[in-house]
Amino acid sequence: MSIGFFINIIVAFNGIIMCLIFLPKIKLMYLSNNLIYFLIIILSGIYIYTYVMLIATGGLTRINFNLEEVYDVREQLSQNRFFLSSYFINWVGYSLNPLLIILGLYKKRGSLLLTGIIMQLLIFSMTNFKSFLYIIILLIVVYYLAQKPKLFSKIGIAVFVFLSVMYIHYLTFGVTVLNSSLIRRQFFIPAHLHFLYHDFFSRNYNPFIYFSDSILSSVVNYPYQDAVTRVISKFYWGREFGPNVGFFGNAYFNIGIPGVYLLSILLVLLLKIVQSTEKHLPSKVISALILTPFMALINSGFFTTLLTHSFLLTIITLWIISSYEKNKKMR
C-alpha cells in the first residue's frame, strides 16, 4: 500500500471522528403513531416472510451448529434462494433480531430477549453465516459497556484481553476455526485486501468503475468482463472467488482518492442522523443496534452496507423507536 493512500485513509477516518464530535446534530422529523404502526406492519411482514421462505426452501433440513460444516450449508442455501433473500436474510440477522434482543434488555422483557436470541440462533442454523452467531454476544456486551463510565478504556482493555486469549489459543492449538474467523478474518485479511485493491486500481491500465456495477449501472459502462472481486481474485490468486474489500478500498476502486472523501462525507451524514435519535433513546440502545451493520464496513462498500447489510434499515428502526418514545412522552 502506498504511503499516500495510507495517509488519505488516516485523514478521512480522523475527519469522520472530528465531524461526529464537533458538527451539530441533524434535526430529525419525528414520525406519527399511524406511520409508526404502518412501518411496524411492513417490517413484521418482511420478518415472517423470511422465516417462512427459509423453511419452505429446506431450512429445517439445513440446520447445523457445527462451525466446520458452514460452507456446505451455505452452498445448499445458495441453491435455494428466494425472492429478495439476499436482502431480507441480512435484514433479519443484522437488524430485526438484534432489535428484539436490545429492546428485551432495554424494556426488561425477558420474553422479548429470549425470542430474539432463539430466532437469531434459528436463522444462523439455517444459513450458517457465522456473524449471525457472534452478534448475540457482541450486542449484549456493547449494550452493557455503553451504559458504564469510561466506556472506551474498558473496550480497550476488553480488546487487549480478547486478543491475548486468542494468541494463547493460537500458541496452544495452532490455527483453528475460532482464531481464524475471529482474528485473521476480522483484522488481517481486510487490511491485506485494501493493499491489493489499491495496487490493482492504481495501475494506469486498470480504470476505476465509478459505481457502474451498482447505483450507476444504467448510465455508466462497466469496464470489466467479470465482477470486481473475481477480477482481483484471478489477478492475484489465479482462481475465482469473492475477496470483498472494505469501506475505504471500495471507495477507492470506484472513484479513486476523491471517493474516499466523498463517501466519508455521506457516512458522516448518516451517522449524524443516528446521533439525532439520542434525544429520546439512551446511547446503549443506539450503540448496540448500530454495531452490526457498521461492522460490515470492514469488508463491504458504503452502498452495499447501506442496503444489503441493513445499515439503512437500522437507521429507520432507530427513527421508529425514537419517534415512539417521543410520542409516548407527549401523551
mmCIF file of C-alpha atoms in Angstrom:
data_model
loop_
_atom_site.group_PDB
_atom_site.id
_atom_site.type_symbol
_atom_site.label_atom_id
_atom_site.label_comp_id
_atom_site.label_asym_id
_atom_site.label_seq_id
_atom_site.Cartn_x
_atom_site.Cartn_y
_atom_site.Cartn_z
ATOM 1 C CA MET A 1 0.000 0.000 0.000
ATOM 2 C CA SER A 2 1.466 3.373 -0.976
ATOM 3 C CA ILE A 3 2.122 5.844 1.802
ATOM 4 C CA GLY A 4 -0.142 8.344 0.017
ATOM 5 C CA PHE A 5 -3.161 6.020 0.096
ATOM 6 C CA PHE A 6 -2.483 5.168 3.733
ATOM 7 C CA ILE A 7 -2.284 8.857 4.700
ATOM 8 C CA ASN A 8 -5.549 9.619 2.895
ATOM 9 C CA ILE A 9 -7.301 6.815 4.772
ATOM 10 C CA ILE A 10 -5.983 8.147 8.099
ATOM 11 C CA VAL A 11 -7.060 11.711 7.241
ATOM 12 C CA ALA A 12 -10.534 10.580 6.127
ATOM 13 C CA PHE A 13 -11.016 8.376 9.193
ATOM 14 C CA ASN A 14 -9.983 11.121 11.599
ATOM 15 C CA GLY A 15 -12.154 13.569 9.667
ATOM 16 C CA ILE A 16 -15.160 11.314 10.271
ATOM 17 C CA ILE A 17 -14.427 11.221 14.008
ATOM 18 C CA MET A 18 -13.952 15.001 14.240
ATOM 19 C CA CYS A 19 -17.172 15.688 12.331
ATOM 20 C CA LEU A 20 -19.142 13.396 14.635
ATOM 21 C CA ILE A 21 -17.749 15.202 17.681
ATOM 22 C CA PHE A 22 -17.948 18.838 16.596
ATOM 23 C CA LEU A 23 -20.657 19.190 13.931
ATOM 24 C CA PRO A 24 -24.223 19.843 15.175
ATOM 25 C CA LYS A 25 -26.773 17.051 15.063
ATOM 26 C CA ILE A 26 -29.305 16.920 12.246
ATOM 27 C CA LYS A 27 -32.779 17.898 13.408
ATOM 28 C CA LEU A 28 -34.943 14.830 12.889
ATOM 29 C CA MET A 29 -38.619 14.987 11.985
ATOM 30 C CA TYR A 30 -40.476 12.512 14.173
ATOM 31 C CA LEU A 31 -42.993 10.007 12.849
ATOM 32 C CA SER A 32 -46.678 9.982 13.726
ATOM 33 C CA ASN A 33 -48.099 6.961 15.549
ATOM 34 C CA ASN A 34 -50.056 5.909 12.454
ATOM 35 C CA LEU A 35 -46.896 5.900 10.340
ATOM 36 C CA ILE A 36 -45.011 4.047 13.086
ATOM 37 C CA TYR A 37 -47.642 1.290 13.140
ATOM 38 C CA PHE A 38 -47.630 1.112 9.331
ATOM 39 C CA LEU A 39 -43.843 0.660 9.249
ATOM 40 C CA ILE A 40 -44.020 -1.958 12.013
ATOM 41 C CA ILE A 41 -46.531 -3.939 9.939
ATOM 42 C CA ILE A 42 -44.200 -3.814 6.919
ATOM 43 C CA LEU A 43 -41.167 -4.903 8.973
ATOM 44 C CA SER A 44 -43.203 -7.692 10.592
ATOM 45 C CA GLY A 45 -44.237 -8.891 7.137
ATOM 46 C CA ILE A 46 -40.599 -8.980 5.997
ATOM 47 C CA TYR A 47 -39.649 -10.838 9.178
ATOM 48 C CA ILE A 48 -42.341 -13.509 8.841
ATOM 49 C CA TYR A 49 -41.807 -13.883 5.080
ATOM 50 C CA THR A 50 -38.076 -14.500 5.574
ATOM 51 C CA TYR A 51 -38.533 -17.341 8.049
ATOM 52 C CA VAL A 52 -41.411 -18.904 6.115
ATOM 53 C CA MET A 53 -39.374 -18.917 2.901
ATOM 54 C CA LEU A 54 -36.242 -20.217 4.626
ATOM 55 C CA ILE A 55 -38.238 -23.146 5.977
ATOM 56 C CA ALA A 56 -40.088 -23.655 2.676
ATOM 57 C CA THR A 57 -36.755 -23.878 0.814
ATOM 58 C CA GLY A 58 -35.380 -26.609 3.088
ATOM 59 C CA GLY A 59 -34.132 -24.562 6.019
ATOM 60 C CA LEU A 60 -35.040 -27.150 8.638
ATOM 61 C CA THR A 61 -33.050 -29.820 6.788
ATOM 62 C CA ARG A 62 -30.013 -27.492 6.750
ATOM 63 C CA ILE A 63 -29.972 -26.821 10.496
ATOM 64 C CA ASN A 64 -26.351 -27.020 11.617
ATOM 65 C CA PHE A 65 -24.334 -25.700 14.569
ATOM 66 C CA ASN A 66 -21.017 -27.296 13.591
ATOM 67 C CA LEU A 67 -18.690 -24.460 12.531
ATOM 68 C CA GLU A 68 -16.603 -26.914 10.499
ATOM 69 C CA GLU A 69 -19.528 -27.515 8.120
ATOM 70 C CA VAL A 70 -20.759 -23.963 7.498
ATOM 71 C CA TYR A 71 -19.628 -23.821 3.863
ATOM 72 C CA ASP A 72 -21.637 -26.930 2.991
ATOM 73 C CA VAL A 73 -24.760 -25.323 4.446
ATOM 74 C CA ARG A 74 -24.094 -22.044 2.627
ATOM 75 C CA GLU A 75 -23.748 -23.943 -0.643
ATOM 76 C CA GLN A 76 -27.164 -25.529 -0.056
ATOM 77 C CA LEU A 77 -28.584 -22.102 0.792
ATOM 78 C CA SER A 78 -27.208 -20.584 -2.427
ATOM 79 C CA GLN A 79 -29.054 -23.270 -4.403
ATOM 80 C CA ASN A 80 -32.351 -22.463 -2.667
ATOM 81 C CA ARG A 81 -32.591 -18.685 -2.907
ATOM 82 C CA PHE A 82 -35.964 -16.970 -2.832
ATOM 83 C CA PHE A 83 -37.204 -13.520 -3.870
ATOM 84 C CA LEU A 84 -35.118 -10.774 -2.179
ATOM 85 C CA SER A 85 -33.421 -13.356 0.051
ATOM 86 C CA SER A 86 -30.025 -11.668 -0.296
ATOM 87 C CA TYR A 87 -31.528 -8.594 1.379
ATOM 88 C CA PHE A 88 -34.104 -9.992 3.778
ATOM 89 C CA ILE A 89 -31.900 -12.645 5.407
ATOM 90 C CA ASN A 90 -29.337 -9.989 6.295
ATOM 91 C CA TRP A 91 -32.014 -7.541 7.420
ATOM 92 C CA VAL A 92 -33.390 -10.098 9.860
ATOM 93 C CA GLY A 93 -29.999 -11.290 11.117
ATOM 94 C CA TYR A 94 -28.289 -7.893 11.288
ATOM 95 C CA SER A 95 -31.159 -5.602 12.278
ATOM 96 C CA LEU A 96 -34.528 -7.092 13.249
ATOM 97 C CA ASN A 97 -33.406 -9.882 15.593
ATOM 98 C CA PRO A 98 -30.845 -7.562 17.231
ATOM 99 C CA LEU A 99 -33.724 -5.107 17.686
ATOM 100 C CA LEU A 100 -35.713 -7.738 19.607
ATOM 101 C CA ILE A 101 -32.693 -8.595 21.765
ATOM 102 C CA ILE A 102 -31.860 -4.984 22.631
ATOM 103 C CA LEU A 103 -35.490 -3.995 23.246
ATOM 104 C CA GLY A 104 -35.778 -7.013 25.532
ATOM 105 C CA LEU A 105 -32.815 -5.744 27.546
ATOM 106 C CA TYR A 106 -33.922 -2.094 27.464
ATOM 107 C CA LYS A 107 -37.550 -2.759 28.417
ATOM 108 C CA LYS A 108 -36.538 -5.567 30.808
ATOM 109 C CA ARG A 109 -38.795 -8.006 28.995
ATOM 110 C CA GLY A 110 -37.276 -11.465 29.223
ATOM 111 C CA SER A 111 -39.723 -12.966 26.723
ATOM 112 C CA LEU A 112 -38.671 -10.470 24.047
ATOM 113 C CA LEU A 113 -34.973 -11.058 24.765
ATOM 114 C CA LEU A 114 -35.381 -14.839 24.651
ATOM 115 C CA THR A 115 -37.411 -14.653 21.426
ATOM 116 C CA GLY A 116 -34.727 -12.546 19.758
ATOM 117 C CA ILE A 117 -31.944 -14.935 20.789
ATOM 118 C CA ILE A 118 -33.862 -18.061 19.732
ATOM 119 C CA MET A 119 -34.823 -16.593 16.362
ATOM 120 C CA GLN A 120 -31.240 -15.440 15.780
ATOM 121 C CA LEU A 121 -29.941 -18.923 16.553
ATOM 122 C CA LEU A 122 -32.555 -20.338 14.191
ATOM 123 C CA ILE A 123 -31.580 -18.100 11.272
ATOM 124 C CA PHE A 124 -27.908 -18.886 11.921
ATOM 125 C CA SER A 125 -28.596 -22.621 11.914
ATOM 126 C CA MET A 126 -30.409 -22.411 8.553
ATOM 127 C CA THR A 127 -27.905 -20.072 6.840
ATOM 128 C CA ASN A 128 -24.648 -20.651 8.776
ATOM 129 C CA PHE A 129 -23.455 -17.060 8.446
ATOM 130 C CA LYS A 130 -21.113 -17.050 11.440
ATOM 131 C CA SER A 131 -21.568 -13.345 12.073
ATOM 132 C CA PHE A 132 -25.204 -14.062 12.993
ATOM 133 C CA LEU A 133 -23.933 -16.205 15.861
ATOM 134 C CA TYR A 134 -21.273 -13.819 17.170
ATOM 135 C CA ILE A 135 -23.685 -10.882 17.032
ATOM 136 C CA ILE A 136 -25.649 -12.186 20.017
ATOM 137 C CA ILE A 137 -22.656 -11.891 22.338
ATOM 138 C CA LEU A 138 -21.461 -8.604 20.845
ATOM 139 C CA LEU A 139 -24.877 -6.982 21.224
ATOM 140 C CA ILE A 140 -25.134 -7.813 24.909
ATOM 141 C CA VAL A 141 -21.522 -6.819 25.641
ATOM 142 C CA VAL A 142 -21.814 -3.459 23.855
ATOM 143 C CA TYR A 143 -25.210 -2.750 25.444
ATOM 144 C CA TYR A 144 -23.813 -3.097 28.960
ATOM 145 C CA LEU A 145 -20.471 -1.437 28.213
ATOM 146 C CA ALA A 146 -22.206 1.604 26.728
ATOM 147 C CA GLN A 147 -24.044 2.374 29.959
ATOM 148 C CA LYS A 148 -20.880 2.368 32.050
ATOM 149 C CA PRO A 149 -18.477 5.291 32.587
ATOM 150 C CA LYS A 150 -15.100 5.298 30.869
ATOM 151 C CA LEU A 151 -16.505 3.176 28.064
ATOM 152 C CA PHE A 152 -13.605 3.464 25.655
ATOM 153 C CA SER A 153 -10.955 2.497 28.196
ATOM 154 C CA LYS A 154 -12.981 -0.566 29.117
ATOM 155 C CA ILE A 155 -13.388 -1.508 25.484
ATOM 156 C CA GLY A 156 -9.630 -1.124 25.011
ATOM 157 C CA ILE A 157 -8.944 -3.402 27.964
ATOM 158 C CA ALA A 158 -11.525 -5.916 26.739
ATOM 159 C CA VAL A 159 -9.985 -5.978 23.249
ATOM 160 C CA PHE A 160 -6.496 -6.427 24.723
ATOM 161 C CA VAL A 161 -7.668 -9.326 26.912
ATOM 162 C CA PHE A 162 -9.546 -10.889 23.993
ATOM 163 C CA LEU A 163 -6.546 -10.683 21.646
ATOM 164 C CA SER A 164 -4.273 -12.084 24.375
ATOM 165 C CA VAL A 165 -6.598 -15.042 24.906
ATOM 166 C CA MET A 166 -6.758 -15.655 21.153
ATOM 167 C CA TYR A 167 -2.950 -15.538 20.926
ATOM 168 C CA ILE A 168 -2.602 -18.067 23.757
ATOM 169 C CA HIS A 169 -5.217 -20.182 21.987
ATOM 170 C CA TYR A 170 -3.131 -19.998 18.792
ATOM 171 C CA LEU A 171 0.091 -20.961 20.629
ATOM 172 C CA THR A 172 -1.685 -23.908 22.248
ATOM 173 C CA PHE A 173 -3.792 -25.267 19.394
ATOM 174 C CA GLY A 174 -2.360 -23.633 16.261
ATOM 175 C CA VAL A 175 -4.693 -22.231 13.608
ATOM 176 C CA THR A 176 -8.290 -23.227 14.385
ATOM 177 C CA VAL A 177 -11.710 -22.181 13.134
ATOM 178 C CA LEU A 178 -12.052 -19.968 16.225
ATOM 179 C CA ASN A 179 -8.898 -17.854 15.940
ATOM 180 C CA SER A 180 -9.009 -17.859 12.146
ATOM 181 C CA SER A 181 -12.552 -16.463 11.970
ATOM 182 C CA LEU A 182 -12.238 -14.030 14.892
ATOM 183 C CA ILE A 183 -8.706 -12.662 14.371
ATOM 184 C CA ARG A 184 -7.315 -13.423 10.924
ATOM 185 C CA ARG A 185 -10.569 -12.744 9.075
ATOM 186 C CA GLN A 186 -11.532 -9.625 11.057
ATOM 187 C CA PHE A 187 -8.144 -7.873 11.237
ATOM 188 C CA PHE A 188 -5.517 -9.159 8.822
ATOM 189 C CA ILE A 189 -7.483 -10.139 5.720
ATOM 190 C CA PRO A 190 -9.368 -6.799 5.390
ATOM 191 C CA ALA A 191 -6.105 -4.830 5.679
ATOM 192 C CA HIS A 192 -4.374 -7.063 3.125
ATOM 193 C CA LEU A 193 -7.262 -6.730 0.672
ATOM 194 C CA HIS A 194 -7.088 -2.932 0.865
ATOM 195 C CA PHE A 195 -3.445 -3.237 -0.187
ATOM 196 C CA LEU A 196 -4.295 -5.499 -3.128
ATOM 197 C CA TYR A 197 -7.208 -3.397 -4.388
ATOM 198 C CA HIS A 198 -5.128 -0.225 -4.238
ATOM 199 C CA ASP A 199 -2.246 -1.955 -6.013
ATOM 200 C CA PHE A 200 -4.521 -3.144 -8.826
ATOM 201 C CA PHE A 201 -6.504 0.043 -9.422
ATOM 202 C CA SER A 202 -3.509 2.356 -9.106
ATOM 203 C CA ARG A 203 -2.169 0.871 -12.359
ATOM 204 C CA ASN A 204 -2.910 3.171 -15.300
ATOM 205 C CA TYR A 205 -4.439 0.413 -17.437
ATOM 206 C CA ASN A 206 -6.993 -0.607 -14.762
ATOM 207 C CA PRO A 207 -9.766 2.045 -14.780
ATOM 208 C CA PHE A 208 -11.977 2.926 -11.807
ATOM 209 C CA ILE A 209 -15.548 1.672 -12.123
ATOM 210 C CA TYR A 210 -17.499 4.776 -10.982
ATOM 211 C CA PHE A 211 -20.310 2.724 -9.393
ATOM 212 C CA SER A 212 -21.079 1.145 -12.769
ATOM 213 C CA ASP A 213 -21.692 -2.179 -11.009
ATOM 214 C CA SER A 214 -24.316 -0.740 -8.656
ATOM 215 C CA ILE A 215 -26.205 2.561 -8.428
ATOM 216 C CA LEU A 216 -24.952 3.984 -11.763
ATOM 217 C CA SER A 217 -25.095 0.768 -13.799
ATOM 218 C CA SER A 218 -27.749 2.221 -16.122
ATOM 219 C CA VAL A 219 -25.695 5.288 -17.078
ATOM 220 C CA VAL A 220 -22.027 4.239 -16.765
ATOM 221 C CA ASN A 221 -20.441 1.376 -18.720
ATOM 222 C CA TYR A 222 -18.781 -1.245 -16.553
ATOM 223 C CA PRO A 223 -15.147 -1.575 -17.762
ATOM 224 C CA TYR A 224 -14.501 -5.239 -16.850
ATOM 225 C CA GLN A 225 -15.903 -8.572 -18.014
ATOM 226 C CA ASP A 226 -16.179 -10.033 -14.500
ATOM 227 C CA ALA A 227 -17.250 -8.680 -11.130
ATOM 228 C CA VAL A 228 -14.532 -6.698 -9.349
ATOM 229 C CA THR A 229 -13.994 -9.424 -6.752
ATOM 230 C CA ARG A 230 -13.407 -12.007 -9.498
ATOM 231 C CA VAL A 231 -11.074 -9.652 -11.356
ATOM 232 C CA ILE A 232 -8.976 -9.274 -8.203
ATOM 233 C CA SER A 233 -9.045 -12.984 -7.326
ATOM 234 C CA LYS A 234 -7.985 -14.021 -10.836
ATOM 235 C CA PHE A 235 -5.202 -11.430 -10.967
ATOM 236 C CA TYR A 236 -3.634 -12.237 -7.579
ATOM 237 C CA TRP A 237 -4.637 -15.859 -6.920
ATOM 238 C CA GLY A 238 -5.347 -17.243 -10.391
ATOM 239 C CA ARG A 239 -8.778 -18.541 -9.416
ATOM 240 C CA GLU A 240 -12.321 -17.236 -8.924
ATOM 241 C CA PHE A 241 -13.756 -16.382 -5.510
ATOM 242 C CA GLY A 242 -15.086 -13.280 -3.744
ATOM 243 C CA PRO A 243 -12.476 -11.272 -1.793
ATOM 244 C CA ASN A 244 -14.615 -8.272 -0.781
ATOM 245 C CA VAL A 245 -12.805 -5.126 0.312
ATOM 246 C CA GLY A 246 -13.962 -2.680 2.992
ATOM 247 C CA PHE A 247 -15.258 0.883 3.014
ATOM 248 C CA PHE A 248 -12.111 2.787 2.001
ATOM 249 C CA GLY A 249 -10.936 0.209 -0.549
ATOM 250 C CA ASN A 250 -14.370 0.145 -2.165
ATOM 251 C CA ALA A 251 -14.448 3.943 -2.300
ATOM 252 C CA TYR A 252 -11.011 3.922 -3.955
ATOM 253 C CA PHE A 253 -11.772 1.434 -6.727
ATOM 254 C CA ASN A 254 -14.943 3.363 -7.585
ATOM 255 C CA ILE A 255 -13.642 6.949 -7.789
ATOM 256 C CA GLY A 256 -10.065 6.924 -6.550
ATOM 257 C CA ILE A 257 -8.884 9.170 -3.710
ATOM 258 C CA PRO A 258 -11.818 11.624 -4.155
ATOM 259 C CA GLY A 259 -14.137 8.680 -3.472
ATOM 260 C CA VAL A 260 -12.508 8.082 -0.089
ATOM 261 C CA TYR A 261 -13.535 11.591 0.982
ATOM 262 C CA LEU A 262 -16.901 11.714 -0.803
ATOM 263 C CA LEU A 263 -18.180 8.509 0.779
ATOM 264 C CA SER A 264 -16.756 9.572 4.140
ATOM 265 C CA ILE A 265 -18.961 12.681 3.933
ATOM 266 C CA LEU A 266 -22.028 10.547 3.149
ATOM 267 C CA LEU A 267 -21.191 8.269 6.075
ATOM 268 C CA VAL A 268 -20.926 11.280 8.401
ATOM 269 C CA LEU A 269 -24.378 12.491 7.298
ATOM 270 C CA LEU A 270 -25.949 9.140 8.147
ATOM 271 C CA LEU A 271 -24.167 8.917 11.486
ATOM 272 C CA LYS A 272 -25.339 12.440 12.370
ATOM 273 C CA ILE A 273 -28.899 11.217 11.761
ATOM 274 C CA VAL A 274 -28.191 8.309 14.104
ATOM 275 C CA GLN A 275 -26.852 10.754 16.692
ATOM 276 C CA SER A 276 -30.064 12.771 16.474
ATOM 277 C CA THR A 277 -32.034 9.834 17.910
ATOM 278 C CA GLU A 278 -30.120 10.232 21.199
ATOM 279 C CA LYS A 279 -32.672 12.811 22.339
ATOM 280 C CA HIS A 280 -35.207 10.086 23.102
ATOM 281 C CA LEU A 281 -33.064 6.933 23.201
ATOM 282 C CA PRO A 282 -30.167 6.014 25.516
ATOM 283 C CA SER A 283 -26.760 5.645 23.891
ATOM 284 C CA LYS A 284 -26.569 1.983 24.935
ATOM 285 C CA VAL A 285 -29.532 1.130 22.680
ATOM 286 C CA ILE A 286 -28.164 3.119 19.732
ATOM 287 C CA SER A 287 -24.612 1.785 20.106
ATOM 288 C CA ALA A 288 -25.731 -1.839 20.257
ATOM 289 C CA LEU A 289 -28.135 -1.621 17.314
ATOM 290 C CA ILE A 290 -25.776 0.264 15.000
ATOM 291 C CA LEU A 291 -22.885 -2.083 15.814
ATOM 292 C CA THR A 292 -23.716 -4.923 13.459
ATOM 293 C CA PRO A 293 -24.349 -3.087 10.186
ATOM 294 C CA PHE A 294 -21.464 -0.728 10.954
ATOM 295 C CA MET A 295 -19.086 -3.688 11.313
ATOM 296 C CA ALA A 296 -19.971 -4.685 7.752
ATOM 297 C CA LEU A 297 -17.907 -1.712 6.562
ATOM 298 C CA ILE A 298 -14.834 -3.817 7.390
ATOM 299 C CA ASN A 299 -15.363 -5.886 4.246
ATOM 300 C CA SER A 300 -18.135 -4.139 2.311
ATOM 301 C CA GLY A 301 -18.609 -0.868 0.491
ATOM 302 C CA PHE A 302 -20.823 2.022 1.559
ATOM 303 C CA PHE A 303 -23.870 1.268 -0.601
ATOM 304 C CA THR A 304 -23.662 -2.495 -0.013
ATOM 305 C CA THR A 305 -23.598 -1.886 3.743
ATOM 306 C CA LEU A 306 -26.412 0.631 3.436
ATOM 307 C CA LEU A 307 -28.804 -1.733 1.649
ATOM 308 C CA THR A 308 -27.676 -5.351 1.872
ATOM 309 C CA HIS A 309 -26.202 -5.239 5.376
ATOM 310 C CA SER A 310 -29.162 -3.295 6.813
ATOM 311 C CA PHE A 311 -27.436 -0.027 7.766
ATOM 312 C CA LEU A 312 -30.347 1.956 6.301
ATOM 313 C CA LEU A 313 -32.907 -0.374 7.900
ATOM 314 C CA THR A 314 -31.238 0.039 11.296
ATOM 315 C CA ILE A 315 -31.391 3.829 10.950
ATOM 316 C CA ILE A 316 -35.100 3.507 10.137
ATOM 317 C CA THR A 317 -35.730 1.281 13.177
ATOM 318 C CA LEU A 318 -33.897 3.766 15.411
ATOM 319 C CA TRP A 319 -36.060 6.517 13.915
ATOM 320 C CA ILE A 320 -39.190 4.463 14.643
ATOM 321 C CA ILE A 321 -38.214 3.728 18.257
ATOM 322 C CA SER A 322 -37.116 7.303 18.904
ATOM 323 C CA SER A 323 -40.385 8.645 17.478
ATOM 324 C CA TYR A 324 -42.392 6.176 19.555
ATOM 325 C CA GLU A 325 -40.595 7.191 22.758
ATOM 326 C CA LYS A 326 -41.091 10.876 21.935
ATOM 327 C CA ASN A 327 -44.805 10.405 21.197
ATOM 328 C CA LYS A 328 -45.239 8.428 24.423
ATOM 329 C CA LYS A 329 -43.824 11.333 26.440
ATOM 330 C CA MET A 330 -46.268 13.713 24.739
ATOM 331 C CA ARG A 331 -49.339 11.778 25.853
#
